[in-house]
Short mmCIF file of N, CA, C and O in Angstrom, two decimals:
data_model
loop_
_atom_site.label_atom_id
_atom_site.label_comp_id
_atom_site.label_asym_id
_atom_site.label_seq_id
_atom_site.Cartn_x
_atom_site.Cartn_y
_atom_site.Cartn_z
N MET C 1 148.75 -123.43 -228.78
CA MET C 1 148.61 -122.87 -227.47
C MET C 1 149.62 -121.76 -227.23
O MET C 1 149.32 -120.79 -226.53
N GLY C 2 150.78 -121.88 -227.84
CA GLY C 2 151.81 -120.86 -227.69
C GLY C 2 151.40 -119.55 -228.32
O GLY C 2 151.70 -118.46 -227.81
N GLU C 3 150.70 -119.63 -229.46
CA GLU C 3 150.23 -118.41 -230.12
C GLU C 3 149.19 -117.68 -229.26
O GLU C 3 149.16 -116.45 -229.23
N LEU C 4 148.35 -118.45 -228.60
CA LEU C 4 147.34 -117.85 -227.73
C LEU C 4 148.01 -117.08 -226.59
O LEU C 4 147.60 -115.96 -226.27
N LYS C 5 149.07 -117.66 -226.01
CA LYS C 5 149.78 -116.97 -224.93
C LYS C 5 150.45 -115.70 -225.44
O LYS C 5 150.48 -114.68 -224.76
N GLU C 6 150.99 -115.74 -226.66
CA GLU C 6 151.62 -114.55 -227.23
C GLU C 6 150.59 -113.46 -227.51
O GLU C 6 150.83 -112.28 -227.28
N ASN C 7 149.43 -113.87 -228.01
CA ASN C 7 148.38 -112.89 -228.29
C ASN C 7 147.87 -112.25 -227.00
O ASN C 7 147.60 -111.05 -226.95
N ILE C 8 147.73 -113.03 -225.96
CA ILE C 8 147.29 -112.49 -224.67
C ILE C 8 148.33 -111.53 -224.11
O ILE C 8 148.00 -110.47 -223.57
N SER C 9 149.61 -111.86 -224.27
CA SER C 9 150.64 -110.97 -223.75
C SER C 9 150.71 -109.67 -224.54
O SER C 9 150.98 -108.62 -223.98
N THR C 10 150.42 -109.71 -225.84
CA THR C 10 150.42 -108.46 -226.61
C THR C 10 149.19 -107.62 -226.27
O THR C 10 149.24 -106.40 -226.33
N LEU C 11 148.09 -108.27 -225.92
CA LEU C 11 146.91 -107.50 -225.52
C LEU C 11 147.12 -106.80 -224.18
O LEU C 11 146.55 -105.75 -223.95
N SER C 12 147.92 -107.37 -223.32
CA SER C 12 148.13 -106.76 -222.02
C SER C 12 149.14 -105.62 -222.08
O SER C 12 149.28 -104.87 -221.13
N ASN C 13 149.82 -105.45 -223.19
CA ASN C 13 150.80 -104.36 -223.34
C ASN C 13 150.15 -103.15 -224.01
O ASN C 13 150.53 -102.74 -225.10
N THR C 14 149.15 -102.60 -223.37
CA THR C 14 148.44 -101.45 -223.94
C THR C 14 148.74 -100.17 -223.16
O THR C 14 148.01 -99.19 -223.26
N GLY C 15 149.82 -100.16 -222.40
CA GLY C 15 150.14 -98.99 -221.57
C GLY C 15 150.42 -97.76 -222.41
O GLY C 15 149.99 -96.66 -222.07
N SER C 16 151.13 -97.91 -223.52
CA SER C 16 151.44 -96.75 -224.35
C SER C 16 150.18 -96.20 -225.02
O SER C 16 150.03 -94.98 -225.14
N ILE C 17 149.30 -97.09 -225.44
CA ILE C 17 148.04 -96.63 -226.05
C ILE C 17 147.20 -95.90 -225.02
O ILE C 17 146.59 -94.86 -225.31
N GLU C 18 147.16 -96.41 -223.80
CA GLU C 18 146.40 -95.74 -222.74
C GLU C 18 146.98 -94.36 -222.45
O GLU C 18 146.22 -93.41 -222.26
N ASN C 19 148.29 -94.26 -222.42
CA ASN C 19 148.92 -92.95 -222.16
C ASN C 19 148.58 -91.96 -223.27
O ASN C 19 148.33 -90.78 -222.99
N VAL C 20 148.58 -92.41 -224.52
CA VAL C 20 148.25 -91.52 -225.63
C VAL C 20 146.79 -91.08 -225.54
O VAL C 20 146.48 -89.90 -225.73
N LEU C 21 145.89 -92.01 -225.24
CA LEU C 21 144.47 -91.65 -225.14
C LEU C 21 144.22 -90.71 -223.96
O LEU C 21 143.40 -89.78 -224.08
N ILE C 22 144.89 -90.91 -222.86
CA ILE C 22 144.74 -90.00 -221.71
C ILE C 22 145.28 -88.62 -222.06
O ILE C 22 144.68 -87.60 -221.71
N ALA C 23 146.39 -88.57 -222.79
CA ALA C 23 146.95 -87.28 -223.20
C ALA C 23 146.00 -86.55 -224.16
O ALA C 23 145.80 -85.34 -224.05
N ILE C 24 145.40 -87.29 -225.09
CA ILE C 24 144.45 -86.67 -226.02
C ILE C 24 143.23 -86.15 -225.27
O ILE C 24 142.76 -85.03 -225.53
N ALA C 25 142.72 -86.94 -224.33
CA ALA C 25 141.56 -86.49 -223.55
C ALA C 25 141.91 -85.26 -222.72
O ALA C 25 141.10 -84.33 -222.60
N TYR C 26 143.11 -85.22 -222.17
CA TYR C 26 143.54 -84.06 -221.38
C TYR C 26 143.59 -82.81 -222.24
O TYR C 26 143.05 -81.76 -221.85
N TRP C 27 144.19 -82.89 -223.41
CA TRP C 27 144.31 -81.71 -224.26
C TRP C 27 142.97 -81.28 -224.83
O TRP C 27 142.72 -80.08 -225.02
N LEU C 28 142.08 -82.23 -225.11
CA LEU C 28 140.74 -81.85 -225.54
C LEU C 28 140.00 -81.11 -224.43
O LEU C 28 139.30 -80.12 -224.70
N ALA C 29 140.16 -81.56 -223.20
CA ALA C 29 139.53 -80.86 -222.08
C ALA C 29 140.11 -79.47 -221.91
O ALA C 29 139.37 -78.51 -221.66
N VAL C 30 141.41 -79.32 -222.08
CA VAL C 30 142.04 -77.99 -221.98
C VAL C 30 141.51 -77.07 -223.07
O VAL C 30 141.18 -75.90 -222.81
N ILE C 31 141.38 -77.58 -224.29
CA ILE C 31 140.87 -76.76 -225.40
C ILE C 31 139.42 -76.35 -225.16
O ILE C 31 139.04 -75.20 -225.40
N VAL C 32 138.61 -77.27 -224.64
CA VAL C 32 137.20 -76.94 -224.36
C VAL C 32 137.11 -75.87 -223.28
O VAL C 32 136.30 -74.94 -223.39
N VAL C 33 137.93 -75.96 -222.25
CA VAL C 33 137.91 -74.95 -221.18
C VAL C 33 138.35 -73.59 -221.72
O VAL C 33 137.73 -72.57 -221.41
N ILE C 34 139.38 -73.57 -222.56
CA ILE C 34 139.84 -72.30 -223.15
C ILE C 34 138.76 -71.69 -224.02
O ILE C 34 138.50 -70.48 -223.96
N LEU C 35 138.09 -72.50 -224.84
CA LEU C 35 137.01 -71.98 -225.69
C LEU C 35 135.84 -71.47 -224.86
O LEU C 35 135.24 -70.45 -225.20
N PHE C 36 135.53 -72.15 -223.75
CA PHE C 36 134.44 -71.70 -222.89
C PHE C 36 134.77 -70.37 -222.23
O PHE C 36 133.93 -69.47 -222.17
N VAL C 37 136.00 -70.22 -221.77
CA VAL C 37 136.42 -68.96 -221.15
C VAL C 37 136.38 -67.83 -222.18
O VAL C 37 135.94 -66.72 -221.89
N PHE C 38 136.82 -68.10 -223.40
CA PHE C 38 136.77 -67.10 -224.46
C PHE C 38 135.33 -66.72 -224.77
O PHE C 38 135.01 -65.54 -224.94
N TYR C 39 134.43 -67.71 -224.82
CA TYR C 39 133.01 -67.45 -225.08
C TYR C 39 132.41 -66.56 -224.00
O TYR C 39 131.69 -65.60 -224.30
N VAL C 40 132.70 -66.87 -222.75
CA VAL C 40 132.16 -66.06 -221.64
C VAL C 40 132.73 -64.65 -221.69
O VAL C 40 132.00 -63.67 -221.47
N ALA C 41 134.01 -64.51 -222.02
CA ALA C 41 134.62 -63.18 -222.11
C ALA C 41 133.97 -62.35 -223.21
O ALA C 41 133.71 -61.16 -223.04
N VAL C 42 133.69 -62.97 -224.35
CA VAL C 42 133.05 -62.25 -225.46
C VAL C 42 131.63 -61.86 -225.07
O VAL C 42 131.19 -60.74 -225.36
N LYS C 43 130.90 -62.76 -224.40
CA LYS C 43 129.54 -62.42 -223.97
C LYS C 43 129.54 -61.26 -222.98
O LYS C 43 128.70 -60.36 -223.08
N ILE C 44 130.46 -61.26 -222.04
CA ILE C 44 130.55 -60.17 -221.08
C ILE C 44 130.91 -58.87 -221.78
O ILE C 44 130.34 -57.81 -221.48
N ASN C 45 131.83 -58.93 -222.73
CA ASN C 45 132.22 -57.74 -223.46
C ASN C 45 131.05 -57.18 -224.28
O ASN C 45 130.83 -55.97 -224.30
N ASN C 46 130.31 -58.05 -224.95
CA ASN C 46 129.15 -57.59 -225.73
C ASN C 46 128.08 -57.00 -224.82
O ASN C 46 127.47 -55.99 -225.16
N TRP C 47 127.84 -57.63 -223.67
CA TRP C 47 126.86 -57.09 -222.74
C TRP C 47 127.28 -55.71 -222.25
O TRP C 47 126.47 -54.79 -222.14
N ARG C 48 128.57 -55.55 -221.98
CA ARG C 48 129.08 -54.26 -221.51
C ARG C 48 128.94 -53.19 -222.59
O ARG C 48 128.53 -52.06 -222.32
N LEU C 49 129.23 -53.54 -223.84
CA LEU C 49 129.12 -52.56 -224.93
C LEU C 49 127.68 -52.16 -225.18
O LEU C 49 127.38 -50.98 -225.37
N TYR C 50 126.75 -53.16 -225.18
CA TYR C 50 125.35 -52.84 -225.45
C TYR C 50 124.71 -52.11 -224.29
O TYR C 50 123.82 -51.29 -224.49
N SER C 51 125.13 -52.39 -223.07
CA SER C 51 124.54 -51.67 -221.94
C SER C 51 125.03 -50.22 -221.92
O SER C 51 124.34 -49.35 -221.42
N ARG C 52 126.19 -49.96 -222.45
CA ARG C 52 126.70 -48.59 -222.52
C ARG C 52 125.95 -47.79 -223.59
O ARG C 52 125.67 -46.61 -223.41
N LYS C 53 125.62 -48.42 -224.73
CA LYS C 53 124.91 -47.73 -225.80
C LYS C 53 123.44 -47.49 -225.48
O LYS C 53 122.87 -46.52 -225.91
N GLY C 54 122.85 -48.40 -224.76
CA GLY C 54 121.42 -48.30 -224.50
C GLY C 54 120.67 -49.22 -225.45
O GLY C 54 121.13 -49.53 -226.54
N LYS C 55 119.50 -49.63 -225.04
CA LYS C 55 118.75 -50.60 -225.84
C LYS C 55 118.09 -49.96 -227.05
O LYS C 55 117.83 -50.62 -228.05
N GLY C 56 117.78 -48.70 -227.00
CA GLY C 56 117.09 -48.04 -228.11
C GLY C 56 118.00 -47.83 -229.31
O GLY C 56 117.53 -47.74 -230.43
N GLU C 57 119.28 -47.74 -229.11
CA GLU C 57 120.20 -47.44 -230.21
C GLU C 57 120.90 -48.68 -230.74
O GLU C 57 121.86 -48.58 -231.49
N LYS C 58 120.44 -49.83 -230.38
CA LYS C 58 121.08 -51.06 -230.81
C LYS C 58 120.84 -51.25 -232.31
O LYS C 58 119.71 -51.26 -232.78
N ASP C 59 121.93 -51.38 -233.05
CA ASP C 59 121.83 -51.59 -234.49
C ASP C 59 121.62 -53.06 -234.78
O ASP C 59 122.41 -53.90 -234.38
N ASP C 60 120.55 -53.35 -235.50
CA ASP C 60 120.26 -54.72 -235.89
C ASP C 60 120.06 -54.73 -237.40
O ASP C 60 118.98 -54.39 -237.88
N TYR C 61 121.07 -55.10 -238.12
CA TYR C 61 121.01 -55.03 -239.58
C TYR C 61 120.30 -56.23 -240.19
O TYR C 61 119.98 -56.22 -241.36
N LEU C 62 120.07 -57.28 -239.42
CA LEU C 62 119.46 -58.47 -239.98
C LEU C 62 117.93 -58.37 -240.03
O LEU C 62 117.30 -59.09 -240.78
N LEU C 63 117.33 -57.52 -239.22
CA LEU C 63 115.87 -57.44 -239.20
C LEU C 63 115.33 -56.39 -240.10
O LEU C 63 115.77 -55.46 -240.52
#
């Protein structure tokens, strides 16, 4: 019975693991937001460059 109480007490001491998981989730969210902002900035920049050139002069080397 004493071992069961010790095991239960060790299971309740998960505060440090929770803090690490919350920190990992926070930094993953920050990285996703930064990547999304970078993606939107690149899309806006490409749209601006192609609208300046015109649609007829768009170089498409893959087709």
